mmCIF file of C-alpha atoms and ligand atoms in Angstrom:
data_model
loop_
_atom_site.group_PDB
_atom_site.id
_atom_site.type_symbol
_atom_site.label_atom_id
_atom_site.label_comp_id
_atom_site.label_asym_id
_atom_site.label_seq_id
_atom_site.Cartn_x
_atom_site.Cartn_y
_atom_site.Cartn_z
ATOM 1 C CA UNK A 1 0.000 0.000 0.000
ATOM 2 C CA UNK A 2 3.245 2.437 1.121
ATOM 3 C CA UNK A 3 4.362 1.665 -2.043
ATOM 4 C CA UNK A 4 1.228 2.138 -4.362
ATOM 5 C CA UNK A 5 1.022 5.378 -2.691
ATOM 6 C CA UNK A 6 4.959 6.337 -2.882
ATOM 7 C CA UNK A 7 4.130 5.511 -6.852
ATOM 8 C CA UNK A 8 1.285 7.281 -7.207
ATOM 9 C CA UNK A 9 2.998 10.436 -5.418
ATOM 10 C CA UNK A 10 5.985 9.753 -7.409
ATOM 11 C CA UNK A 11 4.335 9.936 -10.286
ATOM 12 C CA UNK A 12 2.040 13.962 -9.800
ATOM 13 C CA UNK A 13 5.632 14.783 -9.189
ATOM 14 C CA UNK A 14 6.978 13.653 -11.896
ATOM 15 C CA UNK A 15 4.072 15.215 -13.865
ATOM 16 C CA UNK A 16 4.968 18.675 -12.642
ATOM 17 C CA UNK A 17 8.298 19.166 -13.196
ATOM 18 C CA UNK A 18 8.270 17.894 -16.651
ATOM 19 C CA UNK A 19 5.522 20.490 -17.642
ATOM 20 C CA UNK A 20 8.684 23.033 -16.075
ATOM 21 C CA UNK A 21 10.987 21.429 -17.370
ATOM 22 C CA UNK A 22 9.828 22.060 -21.348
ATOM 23 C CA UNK A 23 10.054 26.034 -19.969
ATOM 24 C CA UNK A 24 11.527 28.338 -22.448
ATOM 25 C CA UNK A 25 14.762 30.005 -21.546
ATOM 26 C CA UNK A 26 14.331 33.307 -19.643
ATOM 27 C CA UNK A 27 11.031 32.056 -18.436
ATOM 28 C CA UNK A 28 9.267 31.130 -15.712
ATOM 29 C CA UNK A 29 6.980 28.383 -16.096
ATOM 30 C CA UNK A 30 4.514 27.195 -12.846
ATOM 31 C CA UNK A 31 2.252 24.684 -12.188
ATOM 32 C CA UNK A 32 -0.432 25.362 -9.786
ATOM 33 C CA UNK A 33 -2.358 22.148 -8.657
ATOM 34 C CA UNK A 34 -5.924 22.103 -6.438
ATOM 35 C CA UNK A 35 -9.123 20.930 -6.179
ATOM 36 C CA UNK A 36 -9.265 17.686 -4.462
ATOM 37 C CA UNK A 37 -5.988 15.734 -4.428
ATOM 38 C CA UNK A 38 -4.551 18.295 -6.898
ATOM 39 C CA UNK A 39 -6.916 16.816 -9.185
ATOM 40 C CA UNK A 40 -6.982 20.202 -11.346
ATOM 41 C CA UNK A 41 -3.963 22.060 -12.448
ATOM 42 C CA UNK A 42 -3.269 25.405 -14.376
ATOM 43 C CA UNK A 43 0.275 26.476 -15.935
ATOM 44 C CA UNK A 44 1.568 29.626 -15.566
ATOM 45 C CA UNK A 45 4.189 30.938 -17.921
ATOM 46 C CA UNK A 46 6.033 34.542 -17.463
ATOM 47 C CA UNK A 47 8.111 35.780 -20.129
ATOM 48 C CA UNK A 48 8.484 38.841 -18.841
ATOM 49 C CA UNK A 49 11.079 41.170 -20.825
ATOM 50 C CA UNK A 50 12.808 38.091 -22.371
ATOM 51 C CA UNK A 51 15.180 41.196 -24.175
ATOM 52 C CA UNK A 52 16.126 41.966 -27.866
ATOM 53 C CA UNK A 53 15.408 39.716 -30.375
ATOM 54 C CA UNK A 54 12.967 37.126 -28.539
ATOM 55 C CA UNK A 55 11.880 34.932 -31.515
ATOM 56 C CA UNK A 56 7.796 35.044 -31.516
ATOM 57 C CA UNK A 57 6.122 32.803 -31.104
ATOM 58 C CA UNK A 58 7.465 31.816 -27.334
ATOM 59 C CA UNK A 59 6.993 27.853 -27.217
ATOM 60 C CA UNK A 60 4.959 27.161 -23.992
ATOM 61 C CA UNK A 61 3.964 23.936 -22.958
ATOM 62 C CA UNK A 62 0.739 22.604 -23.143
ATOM 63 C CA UNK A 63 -2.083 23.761 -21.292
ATOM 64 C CA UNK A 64 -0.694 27.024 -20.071
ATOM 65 C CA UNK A 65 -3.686 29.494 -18.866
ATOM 66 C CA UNK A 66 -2.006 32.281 -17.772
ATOM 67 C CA UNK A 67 0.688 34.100 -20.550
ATOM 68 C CA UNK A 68 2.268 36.938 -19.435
ATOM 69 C CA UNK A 69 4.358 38.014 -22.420
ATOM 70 C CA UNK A 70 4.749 42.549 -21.074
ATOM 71 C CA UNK A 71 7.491 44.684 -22.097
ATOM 72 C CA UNK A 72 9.168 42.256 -25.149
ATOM 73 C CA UNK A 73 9.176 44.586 -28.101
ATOM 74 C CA UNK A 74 6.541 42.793 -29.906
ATOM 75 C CA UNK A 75 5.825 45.371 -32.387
ATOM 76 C CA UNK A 76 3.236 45.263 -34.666
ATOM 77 C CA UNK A 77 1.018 41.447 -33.847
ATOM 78 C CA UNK A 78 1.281 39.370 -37.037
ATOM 79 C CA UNK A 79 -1.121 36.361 -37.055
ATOM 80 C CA UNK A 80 1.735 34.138 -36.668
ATOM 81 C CA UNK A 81 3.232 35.565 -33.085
ATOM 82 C CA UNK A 82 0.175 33.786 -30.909
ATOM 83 C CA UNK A 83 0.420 30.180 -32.336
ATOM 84 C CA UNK A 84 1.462 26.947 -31.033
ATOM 85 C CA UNK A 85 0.442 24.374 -29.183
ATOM 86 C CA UNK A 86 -0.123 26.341 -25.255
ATOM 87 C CA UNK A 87 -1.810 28.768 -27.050
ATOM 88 C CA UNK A 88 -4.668 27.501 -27.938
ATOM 89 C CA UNK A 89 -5.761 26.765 -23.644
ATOM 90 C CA UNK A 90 -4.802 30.442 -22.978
ATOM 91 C CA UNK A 91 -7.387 32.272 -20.273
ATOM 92 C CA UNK A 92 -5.474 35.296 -20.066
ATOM 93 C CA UNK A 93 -2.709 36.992 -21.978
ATOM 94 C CA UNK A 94 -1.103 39.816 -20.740
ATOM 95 C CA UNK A 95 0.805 41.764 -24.060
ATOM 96 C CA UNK A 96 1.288 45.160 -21.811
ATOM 97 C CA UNK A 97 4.207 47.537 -22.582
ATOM 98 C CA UNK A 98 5.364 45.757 -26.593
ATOM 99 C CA UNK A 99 5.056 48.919 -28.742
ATOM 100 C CA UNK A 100 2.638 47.174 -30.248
ATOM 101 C CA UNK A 101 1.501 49.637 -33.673
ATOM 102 C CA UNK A 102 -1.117 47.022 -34.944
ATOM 103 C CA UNK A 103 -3.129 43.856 -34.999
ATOM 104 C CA UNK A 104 -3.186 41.965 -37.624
ATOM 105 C CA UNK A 105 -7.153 40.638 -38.069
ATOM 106 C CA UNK A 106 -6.626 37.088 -37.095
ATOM 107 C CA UNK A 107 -3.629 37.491 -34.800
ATOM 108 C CA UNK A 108 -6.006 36.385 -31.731
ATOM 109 C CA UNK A 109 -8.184 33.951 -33.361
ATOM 110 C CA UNK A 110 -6.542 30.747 -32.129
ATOM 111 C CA UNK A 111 -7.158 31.779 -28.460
ATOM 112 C CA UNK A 112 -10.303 30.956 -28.260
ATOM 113 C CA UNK A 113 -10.786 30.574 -24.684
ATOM 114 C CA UNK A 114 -9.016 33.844 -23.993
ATOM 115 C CA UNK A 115 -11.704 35.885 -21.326
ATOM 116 C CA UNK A 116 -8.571 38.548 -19.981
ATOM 117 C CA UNK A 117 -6.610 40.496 -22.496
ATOM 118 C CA UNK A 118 -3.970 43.069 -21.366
ATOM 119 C CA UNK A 119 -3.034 45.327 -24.283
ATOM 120 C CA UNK A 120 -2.315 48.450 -21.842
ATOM 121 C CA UNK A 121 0.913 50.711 -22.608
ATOM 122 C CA UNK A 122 0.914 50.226 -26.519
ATOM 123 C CA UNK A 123 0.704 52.388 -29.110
ATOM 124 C CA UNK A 124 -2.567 51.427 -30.568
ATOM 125 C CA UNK A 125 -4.709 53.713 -32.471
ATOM 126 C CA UNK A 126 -6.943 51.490 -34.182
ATOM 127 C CA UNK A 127 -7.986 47.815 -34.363
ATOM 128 C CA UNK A 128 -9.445 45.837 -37.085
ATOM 129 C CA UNK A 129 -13.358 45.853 -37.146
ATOM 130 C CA UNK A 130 -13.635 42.182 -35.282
ATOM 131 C CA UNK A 131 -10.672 41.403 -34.223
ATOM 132 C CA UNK A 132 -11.616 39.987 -30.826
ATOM 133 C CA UNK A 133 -14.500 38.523 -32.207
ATOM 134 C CA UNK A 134 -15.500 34.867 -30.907
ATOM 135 C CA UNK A 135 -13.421 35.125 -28.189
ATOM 136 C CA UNK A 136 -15.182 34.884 -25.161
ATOM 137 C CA UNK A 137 -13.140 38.014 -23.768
ATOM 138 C CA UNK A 138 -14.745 39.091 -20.194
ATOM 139 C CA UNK A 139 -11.844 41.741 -19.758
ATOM 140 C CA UNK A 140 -10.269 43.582 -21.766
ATOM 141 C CA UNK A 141 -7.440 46.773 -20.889
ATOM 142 C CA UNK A 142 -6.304 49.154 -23.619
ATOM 143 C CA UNK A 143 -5.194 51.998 -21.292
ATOM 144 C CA UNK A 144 -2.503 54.017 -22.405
ATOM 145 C CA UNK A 145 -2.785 53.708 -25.965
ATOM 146 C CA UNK A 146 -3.711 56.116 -28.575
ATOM 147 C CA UNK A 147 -7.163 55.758 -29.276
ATOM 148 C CA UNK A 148 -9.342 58.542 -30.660
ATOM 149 C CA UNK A 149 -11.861 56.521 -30.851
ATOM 150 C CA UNK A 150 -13.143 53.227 -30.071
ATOM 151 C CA UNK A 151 -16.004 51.179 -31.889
ATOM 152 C CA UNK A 152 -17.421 48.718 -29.941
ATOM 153 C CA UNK A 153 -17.566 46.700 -33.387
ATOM 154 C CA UNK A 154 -14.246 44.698 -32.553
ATOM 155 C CA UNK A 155 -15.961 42.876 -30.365
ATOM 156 C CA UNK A 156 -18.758 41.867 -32.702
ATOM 157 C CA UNK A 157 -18.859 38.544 -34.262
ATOM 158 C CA UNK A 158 -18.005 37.902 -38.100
ATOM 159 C CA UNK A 159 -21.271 36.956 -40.132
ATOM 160 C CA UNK A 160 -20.742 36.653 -43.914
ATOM 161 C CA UNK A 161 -17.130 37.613 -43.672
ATOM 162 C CA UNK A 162 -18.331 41.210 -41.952
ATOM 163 C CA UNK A 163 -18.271 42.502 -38.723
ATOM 164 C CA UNK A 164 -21.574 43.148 -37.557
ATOM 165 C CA UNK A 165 -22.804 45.517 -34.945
ATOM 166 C CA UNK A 166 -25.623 44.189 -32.204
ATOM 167 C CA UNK A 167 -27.721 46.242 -30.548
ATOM 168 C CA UNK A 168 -29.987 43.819 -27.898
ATOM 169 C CA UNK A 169 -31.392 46.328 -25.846
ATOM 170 C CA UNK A 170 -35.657 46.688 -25.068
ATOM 171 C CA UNK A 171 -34.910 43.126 -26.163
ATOM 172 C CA UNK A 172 -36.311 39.695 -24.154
ATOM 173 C CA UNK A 173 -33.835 37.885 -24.950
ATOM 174 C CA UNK A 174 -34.293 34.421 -24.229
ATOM 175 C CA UNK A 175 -31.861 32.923 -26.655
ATOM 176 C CA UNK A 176 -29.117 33.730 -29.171
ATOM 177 C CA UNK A 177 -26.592 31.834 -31.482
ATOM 178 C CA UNK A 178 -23.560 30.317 -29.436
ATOM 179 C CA UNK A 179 -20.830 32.619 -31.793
ATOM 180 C CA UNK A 180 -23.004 35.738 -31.012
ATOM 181 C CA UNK A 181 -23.057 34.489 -27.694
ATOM 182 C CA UNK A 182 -18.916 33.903 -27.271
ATOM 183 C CA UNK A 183 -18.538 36.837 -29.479
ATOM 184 C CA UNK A 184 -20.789 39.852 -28.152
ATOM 185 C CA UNK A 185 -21.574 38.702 -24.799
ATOM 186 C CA UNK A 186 -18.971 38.687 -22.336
ATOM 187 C CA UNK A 187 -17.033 41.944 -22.159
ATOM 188 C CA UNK A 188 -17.959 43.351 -18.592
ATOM 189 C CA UNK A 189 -14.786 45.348 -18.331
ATOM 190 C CA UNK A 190 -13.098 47.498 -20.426
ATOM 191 C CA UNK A 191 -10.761 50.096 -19.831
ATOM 192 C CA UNK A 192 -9.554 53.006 -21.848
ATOM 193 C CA UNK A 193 -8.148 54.793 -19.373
ATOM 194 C CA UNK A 194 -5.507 57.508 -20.919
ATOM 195 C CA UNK A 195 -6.301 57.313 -24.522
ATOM 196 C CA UNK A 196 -6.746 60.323 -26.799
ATOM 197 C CA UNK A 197 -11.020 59.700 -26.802
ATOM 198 C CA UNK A 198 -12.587 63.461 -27.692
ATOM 199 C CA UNK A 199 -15.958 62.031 -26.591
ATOM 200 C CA UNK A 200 -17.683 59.141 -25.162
ATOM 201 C CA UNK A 201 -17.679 55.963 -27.067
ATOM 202 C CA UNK A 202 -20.831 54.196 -28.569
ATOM 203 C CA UNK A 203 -20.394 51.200 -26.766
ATOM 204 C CA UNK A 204 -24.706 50.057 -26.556
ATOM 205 C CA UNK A 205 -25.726 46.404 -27.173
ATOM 206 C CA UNK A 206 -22.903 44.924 -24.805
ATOM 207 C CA UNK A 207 -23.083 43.890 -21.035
ATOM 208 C CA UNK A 208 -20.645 46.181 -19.963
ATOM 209 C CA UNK A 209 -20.113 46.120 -15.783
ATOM 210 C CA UNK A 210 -17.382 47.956 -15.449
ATOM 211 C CA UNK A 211 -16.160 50.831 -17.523
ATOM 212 C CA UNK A 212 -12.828 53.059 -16.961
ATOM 213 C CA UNK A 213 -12.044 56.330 -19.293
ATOM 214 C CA UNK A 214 -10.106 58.033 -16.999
ATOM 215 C CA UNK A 215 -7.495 60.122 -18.425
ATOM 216 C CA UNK A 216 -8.904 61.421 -21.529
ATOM 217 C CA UNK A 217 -9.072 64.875 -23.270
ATOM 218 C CA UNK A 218 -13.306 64.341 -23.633
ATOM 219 C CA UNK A 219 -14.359 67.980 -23.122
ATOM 220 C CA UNK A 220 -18.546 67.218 -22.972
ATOM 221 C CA UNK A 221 -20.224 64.501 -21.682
ATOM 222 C CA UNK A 222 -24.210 64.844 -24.124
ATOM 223 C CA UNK A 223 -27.199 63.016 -23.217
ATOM 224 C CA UNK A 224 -27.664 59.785 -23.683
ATOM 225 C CA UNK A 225 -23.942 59.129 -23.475
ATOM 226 C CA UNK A 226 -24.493 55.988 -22.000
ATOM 227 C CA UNK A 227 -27.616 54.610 -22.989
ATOM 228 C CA UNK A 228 -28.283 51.115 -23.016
ATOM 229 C CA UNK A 229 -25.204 50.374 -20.559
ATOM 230 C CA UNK A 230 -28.021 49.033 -18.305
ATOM 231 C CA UNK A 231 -25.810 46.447 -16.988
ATOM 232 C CA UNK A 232 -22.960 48.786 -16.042
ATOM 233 C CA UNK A 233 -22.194 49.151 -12.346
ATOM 234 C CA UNK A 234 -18.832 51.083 -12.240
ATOM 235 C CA UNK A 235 -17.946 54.109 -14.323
ATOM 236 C CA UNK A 236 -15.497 55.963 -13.948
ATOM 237 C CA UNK A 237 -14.254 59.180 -15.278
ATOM 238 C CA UNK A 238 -11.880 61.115 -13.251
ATOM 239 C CA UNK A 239 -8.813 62.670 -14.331
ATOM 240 C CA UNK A 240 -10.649 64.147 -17.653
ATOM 241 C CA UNK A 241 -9.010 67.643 -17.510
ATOM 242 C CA UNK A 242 -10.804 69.218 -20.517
ATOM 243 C CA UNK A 243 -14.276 68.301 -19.137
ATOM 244 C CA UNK A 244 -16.348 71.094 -18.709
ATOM 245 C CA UNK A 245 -19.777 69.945 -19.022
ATOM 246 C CA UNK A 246 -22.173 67.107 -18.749
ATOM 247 C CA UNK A 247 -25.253 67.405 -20.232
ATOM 248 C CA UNK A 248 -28.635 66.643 -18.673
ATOM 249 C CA UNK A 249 -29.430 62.842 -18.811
ATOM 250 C CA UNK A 250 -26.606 61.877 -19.496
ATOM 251 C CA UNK A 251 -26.593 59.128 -17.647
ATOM 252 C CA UNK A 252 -29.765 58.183 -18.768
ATOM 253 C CA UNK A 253 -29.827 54.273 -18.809
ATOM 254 C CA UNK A 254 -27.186 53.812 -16.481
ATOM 255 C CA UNK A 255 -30.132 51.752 -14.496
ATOM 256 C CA UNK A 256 -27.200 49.472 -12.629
ATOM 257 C CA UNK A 257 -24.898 51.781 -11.931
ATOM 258 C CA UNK A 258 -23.593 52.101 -8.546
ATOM 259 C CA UNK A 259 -20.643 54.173 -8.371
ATOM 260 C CA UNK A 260 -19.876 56.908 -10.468
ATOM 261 C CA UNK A 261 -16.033 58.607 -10.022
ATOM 262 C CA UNK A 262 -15.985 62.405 -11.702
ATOM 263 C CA UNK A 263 -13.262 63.228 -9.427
ATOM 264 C CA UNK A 264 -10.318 65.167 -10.585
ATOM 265 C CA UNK A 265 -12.262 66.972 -13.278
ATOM 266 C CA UNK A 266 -11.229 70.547 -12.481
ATOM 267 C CA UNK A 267 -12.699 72.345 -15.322
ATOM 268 C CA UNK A 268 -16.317 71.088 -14.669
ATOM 269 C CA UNK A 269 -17.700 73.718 -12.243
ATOM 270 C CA UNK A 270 -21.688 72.949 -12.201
ATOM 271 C CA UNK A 271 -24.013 69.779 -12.535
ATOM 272 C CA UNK A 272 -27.593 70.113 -13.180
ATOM 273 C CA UNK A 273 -30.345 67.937 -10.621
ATOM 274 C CA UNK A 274 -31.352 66.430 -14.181
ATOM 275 C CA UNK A 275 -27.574 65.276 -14.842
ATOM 276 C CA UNK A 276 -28.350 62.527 -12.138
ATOM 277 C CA UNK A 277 -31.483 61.444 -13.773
ATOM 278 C CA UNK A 278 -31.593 57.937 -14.363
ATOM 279 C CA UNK A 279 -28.932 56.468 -11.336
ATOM 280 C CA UNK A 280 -31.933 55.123 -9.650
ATOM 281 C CA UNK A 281 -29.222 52.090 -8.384
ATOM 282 C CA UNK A 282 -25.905 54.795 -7.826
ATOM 283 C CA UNK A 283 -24.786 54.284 -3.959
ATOM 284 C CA UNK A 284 -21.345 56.255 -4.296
ATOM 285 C CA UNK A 285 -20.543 59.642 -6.462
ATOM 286 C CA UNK A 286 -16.801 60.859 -5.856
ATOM 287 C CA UNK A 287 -16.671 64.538 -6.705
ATOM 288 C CA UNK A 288 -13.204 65.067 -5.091
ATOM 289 C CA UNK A 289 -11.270 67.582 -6.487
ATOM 290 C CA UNK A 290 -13.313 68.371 -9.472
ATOM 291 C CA UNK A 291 -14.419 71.749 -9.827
ATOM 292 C CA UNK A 292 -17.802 71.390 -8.653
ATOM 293 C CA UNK A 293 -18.309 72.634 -4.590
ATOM 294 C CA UNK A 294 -22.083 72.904 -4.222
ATOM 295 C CA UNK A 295 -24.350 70.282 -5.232
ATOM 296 C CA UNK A 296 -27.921 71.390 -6.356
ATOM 297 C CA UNK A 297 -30.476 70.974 -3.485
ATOM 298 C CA UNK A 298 -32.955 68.742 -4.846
ATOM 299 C CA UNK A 299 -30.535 66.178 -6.646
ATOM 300 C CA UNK A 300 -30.494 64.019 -3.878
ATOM 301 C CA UNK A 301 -34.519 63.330 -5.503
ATOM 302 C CA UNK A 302 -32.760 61.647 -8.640
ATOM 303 C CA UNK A 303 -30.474 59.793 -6.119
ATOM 304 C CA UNK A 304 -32.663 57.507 -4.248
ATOM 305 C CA UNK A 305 -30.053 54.638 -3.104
ATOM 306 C CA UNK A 306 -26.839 57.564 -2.582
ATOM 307 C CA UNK A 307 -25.001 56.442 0.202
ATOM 308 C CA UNK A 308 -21.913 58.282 0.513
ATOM 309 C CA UNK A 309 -20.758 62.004 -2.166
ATOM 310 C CA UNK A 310 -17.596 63.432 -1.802
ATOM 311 C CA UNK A 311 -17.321 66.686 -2.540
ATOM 312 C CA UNK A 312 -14.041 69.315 -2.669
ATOM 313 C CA UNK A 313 -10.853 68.257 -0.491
ATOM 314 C CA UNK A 314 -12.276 66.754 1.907
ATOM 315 C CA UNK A 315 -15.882 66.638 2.496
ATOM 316 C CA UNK A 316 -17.719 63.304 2.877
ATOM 317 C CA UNK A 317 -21.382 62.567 2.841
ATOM 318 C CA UNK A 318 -23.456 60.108 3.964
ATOM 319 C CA UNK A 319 -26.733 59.271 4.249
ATOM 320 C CA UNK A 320 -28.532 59.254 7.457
ATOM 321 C CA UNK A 321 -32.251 58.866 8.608
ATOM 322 C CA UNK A 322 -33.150 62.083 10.246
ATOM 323 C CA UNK A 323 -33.778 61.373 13.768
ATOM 324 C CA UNK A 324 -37.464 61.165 15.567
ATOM 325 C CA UNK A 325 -39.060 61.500 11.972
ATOM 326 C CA UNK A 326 -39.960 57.586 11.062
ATOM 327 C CA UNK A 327 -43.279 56.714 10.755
ATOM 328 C CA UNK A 328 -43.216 52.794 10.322
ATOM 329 C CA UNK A 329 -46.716 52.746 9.017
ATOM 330 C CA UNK A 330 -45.323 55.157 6.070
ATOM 331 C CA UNK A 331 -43.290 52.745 4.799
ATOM 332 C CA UNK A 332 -40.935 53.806 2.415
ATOM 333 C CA UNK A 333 -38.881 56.830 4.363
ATOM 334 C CA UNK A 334 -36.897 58.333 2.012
ATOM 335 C CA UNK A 335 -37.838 61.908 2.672
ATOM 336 C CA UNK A 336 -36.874 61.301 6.371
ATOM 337 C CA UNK A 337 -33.474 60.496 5.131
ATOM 338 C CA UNK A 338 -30.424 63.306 4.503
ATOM 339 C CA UNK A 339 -27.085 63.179 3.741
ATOM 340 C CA UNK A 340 -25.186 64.424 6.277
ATOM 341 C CA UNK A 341 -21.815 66.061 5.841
ATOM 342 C CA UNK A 342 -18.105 66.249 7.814
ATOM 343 C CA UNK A 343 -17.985 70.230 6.848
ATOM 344 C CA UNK A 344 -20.886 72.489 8.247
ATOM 345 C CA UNK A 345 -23.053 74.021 6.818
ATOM 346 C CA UNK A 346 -23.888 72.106 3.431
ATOM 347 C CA UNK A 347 -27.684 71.229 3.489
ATOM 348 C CA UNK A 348 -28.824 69.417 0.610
HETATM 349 C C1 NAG B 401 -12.487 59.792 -4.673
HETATM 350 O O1 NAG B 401 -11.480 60.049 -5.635
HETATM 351 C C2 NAG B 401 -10.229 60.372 -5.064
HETATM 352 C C3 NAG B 401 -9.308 60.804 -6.204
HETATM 353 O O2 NAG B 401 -9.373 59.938 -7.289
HETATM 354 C C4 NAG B 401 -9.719 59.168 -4.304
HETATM 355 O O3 NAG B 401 -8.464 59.449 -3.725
HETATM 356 C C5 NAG B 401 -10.717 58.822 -3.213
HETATM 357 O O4 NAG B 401 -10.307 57.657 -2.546
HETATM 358 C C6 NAG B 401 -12.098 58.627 -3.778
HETATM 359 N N1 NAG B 401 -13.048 58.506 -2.678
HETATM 360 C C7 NAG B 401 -13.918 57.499 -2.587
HETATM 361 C C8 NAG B 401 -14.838 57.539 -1.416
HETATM 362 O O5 NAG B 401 -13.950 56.605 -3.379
#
């Protein structure tokens, strides 16, 4: 039995470090086991700023999930630098810091179970209408790049040959083709933090959770900005130092959202009640050292779940049931609740 069990030991072992040992000079190849006796196991390869000349593509053994290929000079992505045998089990790939100028149109399409996609710190200005399409990407960052503008298009699936745009919102959608599915459905986070973007992207018809475009020179924010984003719950949009105005309803839509960052935005000196139309859902609004000091008195009526505004330097806000003023029978007190602040004197 000592034995059998000494084998069978011997034997995961030996599994292991021969996955290692196939590792490609300068880099460093892991093998994480779990589950129940390490019945599940995930390789993870770092080739990490391999230097000069680094031959693409990097063999890497078979069934690695987790590439991290940053700061390697890549250049422009031909189709045949992503190819090989490990390639085709990739989860995430993390291409960060490469110069990268281009992609070709079919440079991704072997990694087909690819959900995260680092392509921050590039030079990117563009990308080929569907090139991430029928990849089931979940995350996707393209900060600090050079994007003008973005099209949510490349995420679209290839019908005919084209790229085709989806818009499924006022839609019950009960069922749609698998390659829509793996092609359309399963961005939730995107960020184009620190791109060139002039205005807000059209990015309806896609699940969206999380959005970052932070760092941008967008100077006005119109209505409907963000419609159909209903499944958004994080936007953020600090640091955008040519802002100076957001329109009325222009968060119309954002029905899931519940925390909206405008901090940093210095130039943007007033907000309209009507601007917060909509954020039925928002819990958190971070005005921190934007320009705007005094909040219009009856926003908080657009704001029904705010729990917390920060305003100026330093001023917090949260909400608080006014005291001696509940009437159980009422029900529903939300005029017996305020938002008190650390700083007097700011009634809302
Ligand atoms: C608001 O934004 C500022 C600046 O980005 C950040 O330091 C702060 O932590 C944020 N506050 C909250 C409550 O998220």
């Amino acid at each position: 039995m000592a034995l059998l069990v000494w084998l069978g030991l011997s034997l995961l072992v030996a599994v292991q470090s021969s996955a290692v040992k196939n590792c490609h000079p300068g880099c460093r190849c892991e093998v994480e086991s779990f589950g129940l006796f390490d019945s599940f196991s995930l390789t993870r390869v770092d080739c990490r700023g391999l230097g000069p000349g680094a031959a693409m593509p990097i063999p890497i053994p078979l069934d690695t999930a987790h590439l991290d290929l940053s700061s390697n000079t890549m250049g422009p992505l031909s189709d045949a630098m992503l190819t090989g045998p490990g390639y085709t089990t990739l989860v995430s790939l993390d291409l960060s810091s490469n110069h990268i100028t281009k992609i070709s149109p079919n440079a991704l399409s072997k990694l087909r179970y690819l959900e995260t996609l680092d392509l921050s710190h590039n030079s990117l200005d563009s990308l080929s209408p569907s090139c991430f399409s029928g990849l089931p990407l979940a995350d996707v960052d393209l900060s600090y790049n050079d994007f003008q503008e973005f099209n949510m298009d490349v995420f679209a699936t290839k019908v005919n040959g084209g790229p085709v745009s989806v818009d499924l919102s006022h839609n019950k959608l009960v069922s749609v083709s698998r390659s829509l599915h793996e092609g359309v459905l399963h961005i939730q986070s995107l960020s184009l933090t620190a791109n060139r973007l002039t205005s807000v992207p059209r990015l309806a018809g896609v699940p969206l959770r999380y959005l970052n475009l932070d760092d941008n020179p967008i100077a006005h924010i119109e209505e409907g900005a963000f419609a159909h984003l209903k499944d958004l719950v994080h936007l953020s949009l600090s640091g955008l130092h040519e802002l100076r105005e957001i329109q009325p309803h222009s968060f119309k839509g954002l029905q899931s959202l519940q925390v909206l960052d405008l901090s940093n935005n210095p130039k943007l000196k007033t907000l309209s009640p009507a601007v917060f139309s909509g954020l039925g859902s928002l819990q958190e609004l971070n005005l921190s050292s934007s320009g705007v000091t005094s909040l219009p008195s009856n926003m908080l009526s657009h704001l029904p779940s705010i729990k917390s505004i920060t305003l100026g330097q330093s001023i917090q806000c949260w909400r608080t049931q006014k005291q001696g003023q509940f009437h159980r029978q009422l029900g529903q007190v939300q005029h017996n609740e305020v938002l008190n602040c650390n700083v007097e004197g700011i009634v809302f």
